[in-house]
Amino acid sequence: MPDKWEYPWYAAWDLAFHMQALTLVDPDFSKQQLALMLREHYMHPNGQIPAYEWNFGDVNPPVHAWATNYIHRLEKASGRADMQWLERSFQKLLLNFTWWVNRKDRNGRNLFEGGFLGLDNIGVFDRSAPLPTGGYLEQADGTAWMTLFCLNMLDISFELARHHDSYADMALKFMQHSLWIASSMFQGGEEECMWDEKDGFFYDVLRYPDGRAQRLQVRSVVGLLPMCAVATFDGELLQRFPEIIERYRHFNAARPELMAAVHDSRVPGVGGRHLASVLNEDKLRRVLAKVLDEDEFLGAYGIRSLSRHHEAHPYVFAAGGQTYRVDYQPAESDSGMFGGNSNWRGPIWAPINALVIRALLQYYSYYGESFQIECPTGSGRLMSLYRIAEEISRRNNAIFLRGPDGRRPVFGGTEKFQTDPHWRDYILFYEYFHGDNGAGLGASHQTGWTGIVARGMHLFATLAPEDLLGEGKT
């Protein structure tokens, strides 16, 4: 954490987002930091990346491969790709991927757990503690994170295969594995799978000890993350490995039910690209209808962590003589869960917004201008996915910029920061932001991942839609 006030502690997934911003000014430092988490001083011999200093054994979302891949692509675009660093990172990331598959997939069904996964109080109850019902949770976010992990390992495999053909087999492995994981979210029958056809959204599934299953119908980031498990691939690159593609064809022919559940990655899009995605076009439109609804996820300053639907319709769950409740809380948490100083039940979090923006641009590079959808939902205004991503970034940026009244939303009602000339231009990167008015909340000095808003500013200042359709990668 970039903190001089307390102490320089680390959190593994925070660091991955920090590096996206710091790469703008020091890419070598960013690579060193990502490599550090994979060295023997940090990574367990079994492949686990320690979550943070006060609990090595806890589990953060597996975003390290995404951060590694993204930084490599940025360097490659500038003409200075470090293939040795990428290859060394890939070898260690393989260990981490194997740890996840062996430790967090309880029944070998490609449905992952992981506990709180960095989202603190997002759940109906503490997801890192034994459940009051007994049994266990199959987590939509854990499974989405693993799909994204798979897709980035696939992308890195293909990149390494450009230089060493031996990596093509690893690409095939991740092509197959990503399909297994993505399709698992639709397993279990209409009433038991993570996808709720009626709601058009994903939910965690509670598995009771007696075998019964129940969706926990909380509309939160948990169910939004499967939309972010997406990647595009160059059709010309795929043609370089005809044997791999033929073996993948045989794999699909023997298991047609897998591809039937998700987007068909064999169908080329704009520029001959191929799309690997949990969501096909119909399901993508249904999820986006909620994401872009200002009465649900879309706030004036970005994407909320919990739908505002729960302000009038709280989710209530009874178990063991107790009542558990999830309400829309756009500011601080009213729960003592995880210390009570963090809240994922309504506020806006910069890293999640960054992942949504990335996903929209990936979809855009495949669908192009042909995919138009209302933004905001119900407004009658159709926009491309690029323009929607740009709009979300604009709303994020507005947190920190002065409005027509001369006030910065980030400072809320703190008059000294709003008006004092000695303070008003010293902007703090708060941990999270009020879901309705954008005021900064939580820690104000040790949460560098909010700095990722700079990456969005830079991206839309330098990359036009036609450039993205030409290049294809974000």
GROMACS .gro file of C-alpha atoms in nm:
model
  474
    1MET     CA    1   0.000   0.000   0.000
    2PRO     CA    2   0.138   0.346  -0.087
    3ASP     CA    3   0.111   0.465   0.273
    4LYS     CA    4   0.350   0.685   0.472
    5TRP     CA    5   0.109   0.753   0.759
    6GLU     CA    6   0.088   0.405   0.905
    7TYR     CA    7   0.311   0.139   0.748
    8PRO     CA    8   0.373   0.002   0.397
    9TRP     CA    9   0.165  -0.315   0.412
   10TYR     CA   10   0.048  -0.511   0.111
   11ALA     CA   11  -0.272  -0.672  -0.012
   12ALA     CA   12  -0.224  -0.896  -0.313
   13TRP     CA   13  -0.522  -0.792  -0.523
   14ASP     CA   14  -0.493  -0.423  -0.433
   15LEU     CA   15  -0.137  -0.433  -0.563
   16ALA     CA   16  -0.250  -0.568  -0.900
   17PHE     CA   17  -0.469  -0.258  -0.945
   18HIS     CA   18  -0.201  -0.023  -0.812
   19MET     CA   19   0.029  -0.137  -1.088
   20GLN     CA   20  -0.220  -0.048  -1.362
   21ALA     CA   21  -0.190   0.315  -1.258
   22LEU     CA   22   0.181   0.314  -1.175
   23THR     CA   23   0.269   0.166  -1.514
   24LEU     CA   24   0.187   0.509  -1.656
   25VAL     CA   25   0.495   0.648  -1.483
   26ASP     CA   26   0.722   0.351  -1.401
   27PRO     CA   27   0.655   0.021  -1.584
   28ASP     CA   28   0.975  -0.139  -1.451
   29PHE     CA   29   0.866  -0.082  -1.093
   30SER     CA   30   0.525  -0.228  -1.174
   31LYS     CA   31   0.680  -0.545  -1.314
   32GLN     CA   32   0.906  -0.578  -1.010
   33GLN     CA   33   0.611  -0.550  -0.773
   34LEU     CA   34   0.407  -0.813  -0.957
   35ALA     CA   35   0.710  -1.042  -0.971
   36LEU     CA   36   0.765  -0.996  -0.597
   37MET     CA   37   0.433  -1.166  -0.512
   38LEU     CA   38   0.544  -1.469  -0.716
   39ARG     CA   39   0.886  -1.510  -0.552
   40GLU     CA   40   0.964  -1.774  -0.290
   41HIS     CA   41   0.953  -1.515  -0.009
   42TYR     CA   42   0.582  -1.461  -0.073
   43MET     CA   43   0.430  -1.747  -0.272
   44HIS     CA   44   0.368  -2.065  -0.073
   45PRO     CA   45   0.531  -2.381  -0.213
   46ASN     CA   46   0.181  -2.506  -0.295
   47GLY     CA   47   0.119  -2.206  -0.521
   48GLN     CA   48  -0.096  -1.986  -0.297
   49ILE     CA   49  -0.035  -1.611  -0.313
   50PRO     CA   50  -0.068  -1.470   0.042
   51ALA     CA   51  -0.355  -1.227   0.076
   52TYR     CA   52  -0.198  -0.973   0.313
   53GLU     CA   53   0.044  -0.950   0.604
   54TRP     CA   54  -0.199  -1.016   0.887
   55ASN     CA   55  -0.343  -1.332   0.728
   56PHE     CA   56  -0.124  -1.508   0.473
   57GLY     CA   57  -0.378  -1.789   0.439
   58ASP     CA   58  -0.675  -1.571   0.342
   59VAL     CA   59  -0.782  -1.555  -0.022
   60ASN     CA   60  -0.791  -1.250  -0.249
   61PRO     CA   61  -0.938  -1.259  -0.600
   62PRO     CA   62  -0.690  -1.408  -0.850
   63VAL     CA   63  -0.623  -1.097  -1.059
   64HIS     CA   64  -0.246  -1.136  -1.085
   65ALA     CA   65  -0.255  -1.295  -1.431
   66TRP     CA   66  -0.477  -1.015  -1.562
   67ALA     CA   67  -0.241  -0.748  -1.424
   68THR     CA   68   0.061  -0.929  -1.571
   69ASN     CA   69  -0.101  -0.968  -1.911
   70TYR     CA   70  -0.222  -0.609  -1.918
   71ILE     CA   71   0.117  -0.461  -1.833
   72HIS     CA   72   0.282  -0.683  -2.095
   73ARG     CA   73   0.041  -0.558  -2.359
   74LEU     CA   74   0.108  -0.196  -2.264
   75GLU     CA   75   0.482  -0.252  -2.295
   76LYS     CA   76   0.443  -0.441  -2.620
   77ALA     CA   77   0.242  -0.152  -2.766
   78SER     CA   78   0.532   0.078  -2.682
   79GLY     CA   79   0.780  -0.152  -2.856
   80ARG     CA   80   0.958  -0.290  -2.549
   81ALA     CA   81   0.796  -0.625  -2.464
   82ASP     CA   82   0.982  -0.814  -2.190
   83MET     CA   83   0.923  -1.175  -2.289
   84GLN     CA   84   1.154  -1.313  -2.023
   85TRP     CA   85   0.952  -1.144  -1.747
   86LEU     CA   86   0.627  -1.269  -1.901
   87GLU     CA   87   0.754  -1.626  -1.929
   88ARG     CA   88   0.888  -1.633  -1.572
   89SER     CA   89   0.561  -1.491  -1.441
   90PHE     CA   90   0.359  -1.746  -1.636
   91GLN     CA   91   0.546  -2.037  -1.478
   92LYS     CA   92   0.463  -1.917  -1.127
   93LEU     CA   93   0.106  -1.826  -1.220
   94LEU     CA   94   0.059  -2.187  -1.330
   95LEU     CA   95   0.131  -2.290  -0.971
   96ASN     CA   96  -0.124  -2.043  -0.841
   97PHE     CA   97  -0.387  -2.156  -1.091
   98THR     CA   98  -0.333  -2.519  -0.988
   99TRP     CA   99  -0.368  -2.422  -0.621
  100TRP     CA  100  -0.706  -2.262  -0.693
  101VAL     CA  101  -0.831  -2.562  -0.890
  102ASN     CA  102  -0.721  -2.810  -0.623
  103ARG     CA  103  -0.822  -2.613  -0.312
  104LYS     CA  104  -1.128  -2.402  -0.396
  105ASP     CA  105  -1.334  -2.635  -0.618
  106ARG     CA  106  -1.486  -2.856  -0.349
  107ASN     CA  107  -1.657  -3.116  -0.569
  108GLY     CA  108  -1.457  -3.090  -0.891
  109ARG     CA  109  -1.750  -2.923  -1.070
  110ASN     CA  110  -1.559  -2.606  -1.167
  111LEU     CA  111  -1.772  -2.405  -0.922
  112PHE     CA  112  -1.545  -2.211  -0.693
  113GLU     CA  113  -1.556  -2.085  -0.337
  114GLY     CA  114  -1.293  -1.863  -0.177
  115GLY     CA  115  -1.470  -1.696   0.113
  116PHE     CA  116  -1.502  -1.319   0.125
  117LEU     CA  117  -1.271  -1.272  -0.177
  118GLY     CA  118  -1.190  -0.911  -0.092
  119LEU     CA  119  -1.554  -0.803  -0.092
  120ASP     CA  120  -1.587  -0.794   0.288
  121ASN     CA  121  -1.958  -0.753   0.376
  122ILE     CA  122  -2.100  -0.817   0.027
  123GLY     CA  123  -2.275  -1.138   0.129
  124VAL     CA  124  -2.584  -1.217   0.332
  125PHE     CA  125  -2.346  -1.354   0.593
  126ASP     CA  126  -1.968  -1.369   0.639
  127ARG     CA  127  -1.854  -1.584   0.348
  128SER     CA  128  -1.523  -1.667   0.521
  129ALA     CA  129  -1.694  -1.817   0.828
  130PRO     CA  130  -1.892  -2.139   0.872
  131LEU     CA  131  -2.243  -2.083   0.740
  132PRO     CA  132  -2.532  -2.067   0.990
  133THR     CA  133  -2.719  -2.314   0.769
  134GLY     CA  134  -2.433  -2.559   0.741
  135GLY     CA  135  -2.327  -2.659   0.392
  136TYR     CA  136  -2.130  -2.429   0.166
  137LEU     CA  137  -2.153  -2.157  -0.097
  138GLU     CA  138  -2.086  -2.188  -0.467
  139GLN     CA  139  -1.972  -1.835  -0.540
  140ALA     CA  140  -2.056  -1.654  -0.862
  141ASP     CA  141  -1.768  -1.413  -0.811
  142GLY     CA  142  -1.517  -1.689  -0.730
  143THR     CA  143  -1.618  -1.875  -1.045
  144ALA     CA  144  -1.607  -1.555  -1.253
  145TRP     CA  145  -1.262  -1.467  -1.120
  146MET     CA  146  -1.137  -1.813  -1.218
  147THR     CA  147  -1.282  -1.777  -1.567
  148LEU     CA  148  -1.098  -1.446  -1.604
  149PHE     CA  149  -0.781  -1.607  -1.464
  150CYS     CA  150  -0.814  -1.884  -1.726
  151LEU     CA  151  -0.868  -1.642  -2.014
  152ASN     CA  152  -0.562  -1.436  -1.923
  153MET     CA  153  -0.350  -1.749  -1.893
  154LEU     CA  154  -0.481  -1.849  -2.235
  155ASP     CA  155  -0.385  -1.510  -2.378
  156ILE     CA  156  -0.037  -1.530  -2.224
  157SER     CA  157   0.003  -1.886  -2.357
  158PHE     CA  158  -0.068  -1.771  -2.711
  159GLU     CA  159   0.168  -1.478  -2.669
  160LEU     CA  160   0.449  -1.708  -2.554
  161ALA     CA  161   0.364  -1.957  -2.832
  162ARG     CA  162   0.454  -1.688  -3.085
  163HIS     CA  163   0.814  -1.743  -2.973
  164HIS     CA  164   0.806  -2.103  -2.846
  165ASP     CA  165   0.564  -2.349  -3.008
  166SER     CA  166   0.570  -2.563  -2.695
  167TYR     CA  167   0.335  -2.317  -2.525
  168ALA     CA  168   0.058  -2.395  -2.775
  169ASP     CA  169  -0.036  -2.702  -2.571
  170MET     CA  170  -0.084  -2.480  -2.267
  171ALA     CA  171  -0.307  -2.255  -2.476
  172LEU     CA  172  -0.525  -2.557  -2.557
  173LYS     CA  173  -0.537  -2.652  -2.189
  174PHE     CA  174  -0.670  -2.307  -2.097
  175MET     CA  175  -0.911  -2.298  -2.391
  176GLN     CA  176  -1.068  -2.616  -2.258
  177HIS     CA  177  -1.053  -2.522  -1.891
  178SER     CA  178  -1.204  -2.176  -1.941
  179LEU     CA  179  -1.499  -2.339  -2.118
  180TRP     CA  180  -1.546  -2.591  -1.836
  181ILE     CA  181  -1.551  -2.314  -1.575
  182ALA     CA  182  -1.766  -2.066  -1.769
  183SER     CA  183  -2.030  -2.327  -1.854
  184SER     CA  184  -2.042  -2.450  -1.494
  185MET     CA  185  -2.230  -2.133  -1.397
  186PHE     CA  186  -2.531  -2.272  -1.585
  187GLN     CA  187  -2.511  -2.625  -1.439
  188GLY     CA  188  -2.753  -2.778  -1.191
  189GLY     CA  189  -3.090  -2.721  -1.346
  190GLU     CA  190  -3.304  -2.412  -1.378
  191GLU     CA  191  -3.359  -2.372  -1.003
  192GLU     CA  192  -3.007  -2.451  -0.881
  193CYS     CA  193  -2.757  -2.291  -1.118
  194MET     CA  194  -2.601  -1.950  -1.058
  195TRP     CA  195  -2.781  -1.792  -1.356
  196ASP     CA  196  -3.138  -1.687  -1.279
  197GLU     CA  197  -3.324  -1.687  -1.608
  198LYS     CA  198  -3.615  -1.489  -1.468
  199ASP     CA  199  -3.398  -1.211  -1.322
  200GLY     CA  200  -3.131  -1.218  -1.593
  201PHE     CA  201  -2.857  -1.211  -1.331
  202PHE     CA  202  -2.610  -1.434  -1.143
  203TYR     CA  203  -2.627  -1.522  -0.773
  204ASP     CA  204  -2.431  -1.727  -0.521
  205VAL     CA  205  -2.584  -2.071  -0.459
  206LEU     CA  206  -2.620  -2.203  -0.106
  207ARG     CA  207  -2.578  -2.582  -0.089
  208TYR     CA  208  -2.742  -2.727   0.223
  209PRO     CA  209  -2.603  -3.039   0.397
  210ASP     CA  210  -2.910  -3.239   0.282
  211GLY     CA  211  -2.837  -3.164  -0.084
  212ARG     CA  212  -3.093  -2.886  -0.136
  213ALA     CA  213  -2.982  -2.569  -0.313
  214GLN     CA  214  -3.099  -2.208  -0.297
  215ARG     CA  215  -2.992  -1.895  -0.481
  216LEU     CA  216  -2.913  -1.598  -0.257
  217GLN     CA  217  -3.082  -1.331  -0.466
  218VAL     CA  218  -2.873  -1.029  -0.376
  219ARG     CA  219  -2.804  -0.807  -0.675
  220SER     CA  220  -2.445  -0.712  -0.615
  221VAL     CA  221  -2.100  -0.704  -0.770
  222VAL     CA  222  -2.094  -1.080  -0.708
  223GLY     CA  223  -2.345  -1.132  -0.990
  224LEU     CA  224  -2.202  -0.860  -1.208
  225LEU     CA  225  -1.850  -1.005  -1.224
  226PRO     CA  226  -1.933  -1.291  -1.467
  227MET     CA  227  -1.986  -1.016  -1.728
  228CYS     CA  228  -1.622  -0.917  -1.670
  229ALA     CA  229  -1.493  -1.267  -1.750
  230VAL     CA  230  -1.429  -1.195  -2.118
  231ALA     CA  231  -1.140  -1.178  -2.364
  232THR     CA  232  -1.092  -1.141  -2.738
  233PHE     CA  233  -0.842  -1.329  -2.953
  234ASP     CA  234  -0.688  -1.255  -3.290
  235GLY     CA  235  -0.825  -1.487  -3.559
  236GLU     CA  236  -0.494  -1.477  -3.750
  237LEU     CA  237  -0.309  -1.590  -3.438
  238LEU     CA  238  -0.541  -1.887  -3.398
  239GLN     CA  239  -0.476  -1.989  -3.758
  240ARG     CA  240  -0.105  -2.023  -3.679
  241PHE     CA  241  -0.183  -2.330  -3.469
  242PRO     CA  242  -0.412  -2.550  -3.682
  243GLU     CA  243  -0.339  -2.864  -3.481
  244ILE     CA  244  -0.448  -2.693  -3.158
  245ILE     CA  245  -0.766  -2.563  -3.318
  246GLU     CA  246  -0.846  -2.909  -3.456
  247ARG     CA  247  -0.798  -3.067  -3.113
  248TYR     CA  248  -1.024  -2.799  -2.964
  249ARG     CA  249  -1.284  -2.877  -3.230
  250HIS     CA  250  -1.280  -3.245  -3.125
  251PHE     CA  251  -1.310  -3.138  -2.759
  252ASN     CA  252  -1.622  -2.933  -2.838
  253ALA     CA  253  -1.774  -3.199  -3.062
  254ALA     CA  254  -1.762  -3.445  -2.771
  255ARG     CA  255  -1.915  -3.193  -2.528
  256PRO     CA  256  -2.164  -2.974  -2.718
  257GLU     CA  257  -2.345  -2.884  -2.395
  258LEU     CA  258  -2.050  -2.673  -2.278
  259MET     CA  259  -2.052  -2.427  -2.567
  260ALA     CA  260  -2.433  -2.422  -2.573
  261ALA     CA  261  -2.436  -2.252  -2.233
  262VAL     CA  262  -2.199  -1.964  -2.315
  263HIS     CA  263  -2.098  -1.745  -2.608
  264ASP     CA  264  -1.981  -1.956  -2.903
  265SER     CA  265  -1.615  -1.857  -2.931
  266ARG     CA  266  -1.588  -2.019  -3.274
  267VAL     CA  267  -1.797  -1.744  -3.437
  268PRO     CA  268  -1.576  -1.460  -3.568
  269GLY     CA  269  -1.666  -1.098  -3.503
  270VAL     CA  270  -1.531  -0.762  -3.615
  271GLY     CA  271  -1.183  -0.791  -3.765
  272GLY     CA  272  -1.200  -1.172  -3.755
  273ARG     CA  273  -1.167  -1.169  -3.376
  274HIS     CA  274  -1.301  -1.441  -3.152
  275LEU     CA  275  -1.470  -1.377  -2.819
  276ALA     CA  276  -1.448  -1.596  -2.510
  277SER     CA  277  -1.725  -1.492  -2.273
  278VAL     CA  278  -1.954  -1.636  -2.007
  279LEU     CA  279  -2.236  -1.431  -2.161
  280ASN     CA  280  -2.380  -1.471  -2.508
  281GLU     CA  281  -2.532  -1.161  -2.667
  282ASP     CA  282  -2.880  -1.217  -2.523
  283LYS     CA  283  -2.754  -1.267  -2.165
  284LEU     CA  284  -2.513  -0.975  -2.202
  285ARG     CA  285  -2.801  -0.746  -2.293
  286ARG     CA  286  -3.002  -0.867  -1.994
  287VAL     CA  287  -2.719  -0.809  -1.745
  288LEU     CA  288  -2.638  -0.469  -1.897
  289ALA     CA  289  -3.001  -0.364  -1.860
  290LYS     CA  290  -2.949  -0.382  -1.482
  291VAL     CA  291  -2.592  -0.248  -1.481
  292LEU     CA  292  -2.700   0.062  -1.676
  293ASP     CA  293  -3.022   0.121  -1.479
  294GLU     CA  294  -2.991   0.428  -1.256
  295ASP     CA  295  -3.238   0.268  -1.013
  296GLU     CA  296  -3.003  -0.029  -0.985
  297PHE     CA  297  -2.625  -0.016  -1.045
  298LEU     CA  298  -2.553   0.297  -1.248
  299GLY     CA  299  -2.494   0.596  -1.022
  300ALA     CA  300  -2.406   0.952  -1.109
  301TYR     CA  301  -2.043   0.868  -1.026
  302GLY     CA  302  -2.009   0.513  -1.153
  303ILE     CA  303  -2.119   0.155  -1.095
  304ARG     CA  304  -2.244   0.079  -0.744
  305SER     CA  305  -2.137  -0.234  -0.558
  306LEU     CA  306  -2.499  -0.319  -0.470
  307SER     CA  307  -2.816  -0.243  -0.662
  308ARG     CA  308  -3.025   0.044  -0.530
  309HIS     CA  309  -3.318  -0.197  -0.583
  310HIS     CA  310  -3.240  -0.322  -0.231
  311GLU     CA  311  -3.314   0.019  -0.078
  312ALA     CA  312  -3.687  -0.050  -0.107
  313HIS     CA  313  -3.650  -0.429  -0.133
  314PRO     CA  314  -3.393  -0.553   0.121
  315TYR     CA  315  -3.292  -0.917   0.096
  316VAL     CA  316  -3.385  -1.103   0.414
  317PHE     CA  317  -3.271  -1.455   0.505
  318ALA     CA  318  -3.362  -1.647   0.822
  319ALA     CA  319  -3.142  -1.923   0.962
  320GLY     CA  320  -3.065  -2.067   1.306
  321GLY     CA  321  -3.309  -1.838   1.482
  322GLN     CA  322  -3.147  -1.526   1.337
  323THR     CA  323  -3.241  -1.292   1.057
  324TYR     CA  324  -2.976  -1.182   0.807
  325ARG     CA  325  -3.044  -0.875   0.596
  326VAL     CA  326  -2.884  -0.692   0.304
  327ASP     CA  327  -2.994  -0.332   0.245
  328TYR     CA  328  -2.865  -0.071   0.005
  329GLN     CA  329  -2.621   0.138   0.211
  330PRO     CA  330  -2.450   0.395  -0.012
  331ALA     CA  331  -2.219   0.530   0.259
  332GLU     CA  332  -2.057   0.355   0.557
  333SER     CA  333  -2.158   0.008   0.667
  334ASP     CA  334  -2.398  -0.045   0.955
  335SER     CA  335  -2.244  -0.388   1.012
  336GLY     CA  336  -1.942  -0.483   1.222
  337MET     CA  337  -1.847  -0.750   0.967
  338PHE     CA  338  -1.474  -0.729   0.881
  339GLY     CA  339  -1.426  -0.447   1.132
  340GLY     CA  340  -1.713  -0.240   0.995
  341ASN     CA  341  -1.478   0.004   0.820
  342SER     CA  342  -1.542  -0.124   0.471
  343ASN     CA  343  -1.868  -0.138   0.278
  344TRP     CA  344  -1.957  -0.326  -0.041
  345ARG     CA  345  -2.333  -0.278  -0.004
  346GLY     CA  346  -2.378   0.027  -0.223
  347PRO     CA  347  -2.067   0.246  -0.254
  348ILE     CA  348  -1.867   0.288  -0.574
  349TRP     CA  349  -1.531   0.111  -0.586
  350ALA     CA  350  -1.279   0.219  -0.852
  351PRO     CA  351  -1.128  -0.125  -0.927
  352ILE     CA  352  -1.467  -0.282  -1.002
  353ASN     CA  353  -1.552   0.009  -1.231
  354ALA     CA  354  -1.218  -0.045  -1.407
  355LEU     CA  355  -1.301  -0.412  -1.468
  356VAL     CA  356  -1.644  -0.322  -1.605
  357ILE     CA  357  -1.486  -0.067  -1.840
  358ARG     CA  358  -1.229  -0.323  -1.955
  359ALA     CA  359  -1.504  -0.579  -2.020
  360LEU     CA  360  -1.715  -0.335  -2.223
  361LEU     CA  361  -1.416  -0.253  -2.442
  362GLN     CA  362  -1.345  -0.622  -2.496
  363TYR     CA  363  -1.705  -0.677  -2.607
  364TYR     CA  364  -1.685  -0.368  -2.828
  365SER     CA  365  -1.374  -0.496  -3.006
  366TYR     CA  366  -1.578  -0.805  -3.103
  367TYR     CA  367  -1.927  -0.663  -3.169
  368GLY     CA  368  -1.820  -0.318  -3.289
  369GLU     CA  369  -2.082  -0.051  -3.356
  370SER     CA  370  -2.352  -0.310  -3.432
  371PHE     CA  371  -2.415  -0.368  -3.060
  372GLN     CA  372  -2.619  -0.074  -2.931
  373ILE     CA  373  -2.807  -0.059  -2.602
  374GLU     CA  374  -2.990   0.201  -2.395
  375CYS     CA  375  -2.774   0.401  -2.158
  376PRO     CA  376  -2.912   0.476  -1.908
  377THR     CA  377  -3.170   0.196  -1.923
  378GLY     CA  378  -3.508   0.340  -2.014
  379SER     CA  379  -3.365   0.665  -2.150
  380GLY     CA  380  -3.427   0.576  -2.515
  381ARG     CA  381  -3.067   0.680  -2.591
  382LEU     CA  382  -2.877   0.405  -2.771
  383MET     CA  383  -2.500   0.387  -2.727
  384SER     CA  384  -2.218   0.159  -2.840
  385LEU     CA  385  -2.026  -0.036  -2.579
  386TYR     CA  386  -1.727   0.193  -2.630
  387ARG     CA  387  -1.937   0.501  -2.554
  388ILE     CA  388  -2.087   0.332  -2.248
  389ALA     CA  389  -1.738   0.249  -2.116
  390GLU     CA  390  -1.637   0.610  -2.180
  391GLU     CA  391  -1.949   0.733  -1.997
  392ILE     CA  392  -1.872   0.521  -1.690
  393SER     CA  393  -1.515   0.654  -1.690
  394ARG     CA  394  -1.650   1.009  -1.718
  395ARG     CA  395  -1.876   0.951  -1.418
  396ASN     CA  396  -1.580   0.813  -1.219
  397ASN     CA  397  -1.370   1.116  -1.308
  398ALA     CA  398  -1.648   1.352  -1.198
  399ILE     CA  399  -1.590   1.237  -0.839
  400PHE     CA  400  -1.266   1.436  -0.834
  401LEU     CA  401  -1.343   1.729  -1.065
  402ARG     CA  402  -1.504   2.057  -0.966
  403GLY     CA  403  -1.867   2.086  -1.070
  404PRO     CA  404  -2.044   2.402  -1.184
  405ASP     CA  405  -2.072   2.503  -0.817
  406GLY     CA  406  -1.694   2.483  -0.775
  407ARG     CA  407  -1.717   2.188  -0.536
  408ARG     CA  408  -1.556   1.845  -0.574
  409PRO     CA  409  -1.793   1.555  -0.495
  410VAL     CA  410  -1.503   1.362  -0.337
  411PHE     CA  411  -1.487   1.609  -0.046
  412GLY     CA  412  -1.860   1.583   0.032
  413GLY     CA  413  -1.961   1.817   0.313
  414THR     CA  414  -1.610   1.876   0.446
  415GLU     CA  415  -1.600   2.252   0.402
  416LYS     CA  416  -1.230   2.293   0.474
  417PHE     CA  417  -1.140   2.064   0.186
  418GLN     CA  418  -1.403   2.224  -0.038
  419THR     CA  419  -1.318   2.590   0.018
  420ASP     CA  420  -0.980   2.638   0.189
  421PRO     CA  421  -0.723   2.730  -0.083
  422HIS     CA  422  -0.457   2.541   0.116
  423TRP     CA  423  -0.655   2.215   0.097
  424ARG     CA  424  -0.903   2.217  -0.189
  425ASP     CA  425  -0.658   2.108  -0.460
  426TYR     CA  426  -0.502   1.824  -0.260
  427ILE     CA  427  -0.716   1.534  -0.375
  428LEU     CA  428  -0.722   1.216  -0.170
  429PHE     CA  429  -0.772   0.871  -0.321
  430TYR     CA  430  -1.033   0.738  -0.084
  431GLU     CA  431  -1.102   0.368  -0.049
  432TYR     CA  432  -1.456   0.391  -0.186
  433PHE     CA  433  -1.721   0.653  -0.263
  434HIS     CA  434  -2.081   0.727  -0.173
  435GLY     CA  435  -2.310   0.544  -0.415
  436ASP     CA  436  -2.529   0.848  -0.472
  437ASN     CA  437  -2.326   1.167  -0.416
  438GLY     CA  438  -1.967   1.051  -0.478
  439ALA     CA  439  -1.824   1.161  -0.142
  440GLY     CA  440  -1.500   0.989  -0.043
  441LEU     CA  441  -1.536   0.725   0.230
  442GLY     CA  442  -1.323   0.478   0.420
  443ALA     CA  443  -0.946   0.511   0.435
  444SER     CA  444  -0.824   0.825   0.263
  445HIS     CA  445  -0.450   0.770   0.246
  446GLN     CA  446  -0.363   0.402   0.198
  447THR     CA  447  -0.580   0.280  -0.085
  448GLY     CA  448  -0.384   0.339  -0.401
  449TRP     CA  449  -0.608   0.128  -0.617
  450THR     CA  450  -0.842   0.426  -0.661
  451GLY     CA  451  -0.557   0.574  -0.865
  452ILE     CA  452  -0.668   0.342  -1.146
  453VAL     CA  453  -0.906   0.622  -1.252
  454ALA     CA  454  -0.595   0.778  -1.409
  455ARG     CA  455  -0.569   0.480  -1.640
  456GLY     CA  456  -0.924   0.541  -1.762
  457MET     CA  457  -0.852   0.910  -1.822
  458HIS     CA  458  -0.542   0.821  -2.022
  459LEU     CA  459  -0.716   0.545  -2.216
  460PHE     CA  460  -1.003   0.754  -2.348
  461ALA     CA  461  -0.774   1.047  -2.419
  462THR     CA  462  -0.548   0.834  -2.640
  463LEU     CA  463  -0.765   0.553  -2.784
  464ALA     CA  464  -1.047   0.628  -3.028
  465PRO     CA  465  -1.313   0.366  -3.113
  466GLU     CA  466  -1.161   0.304  -3.457
  467ASP     CA  467  -0.821   0.245  -3.296
  468LEU     CA  468  -0.970  -0.018  -3.066
  469LEU     CA  469  -1.143  -0.194  -3.354
  470GLY     CA  470  -0.807  -0.198  -3.532
  471GLU     CA  471  -0.600  -0.318  -3.238
  472GLY     CA  472  -0.853  -0.517  -3.039
  473LYS     CA  473  -0.678  -0.547  -2.700
  474THR     CA  474  -0.736  -0.353  -2.377
   0.00000   0.00000   0.00000
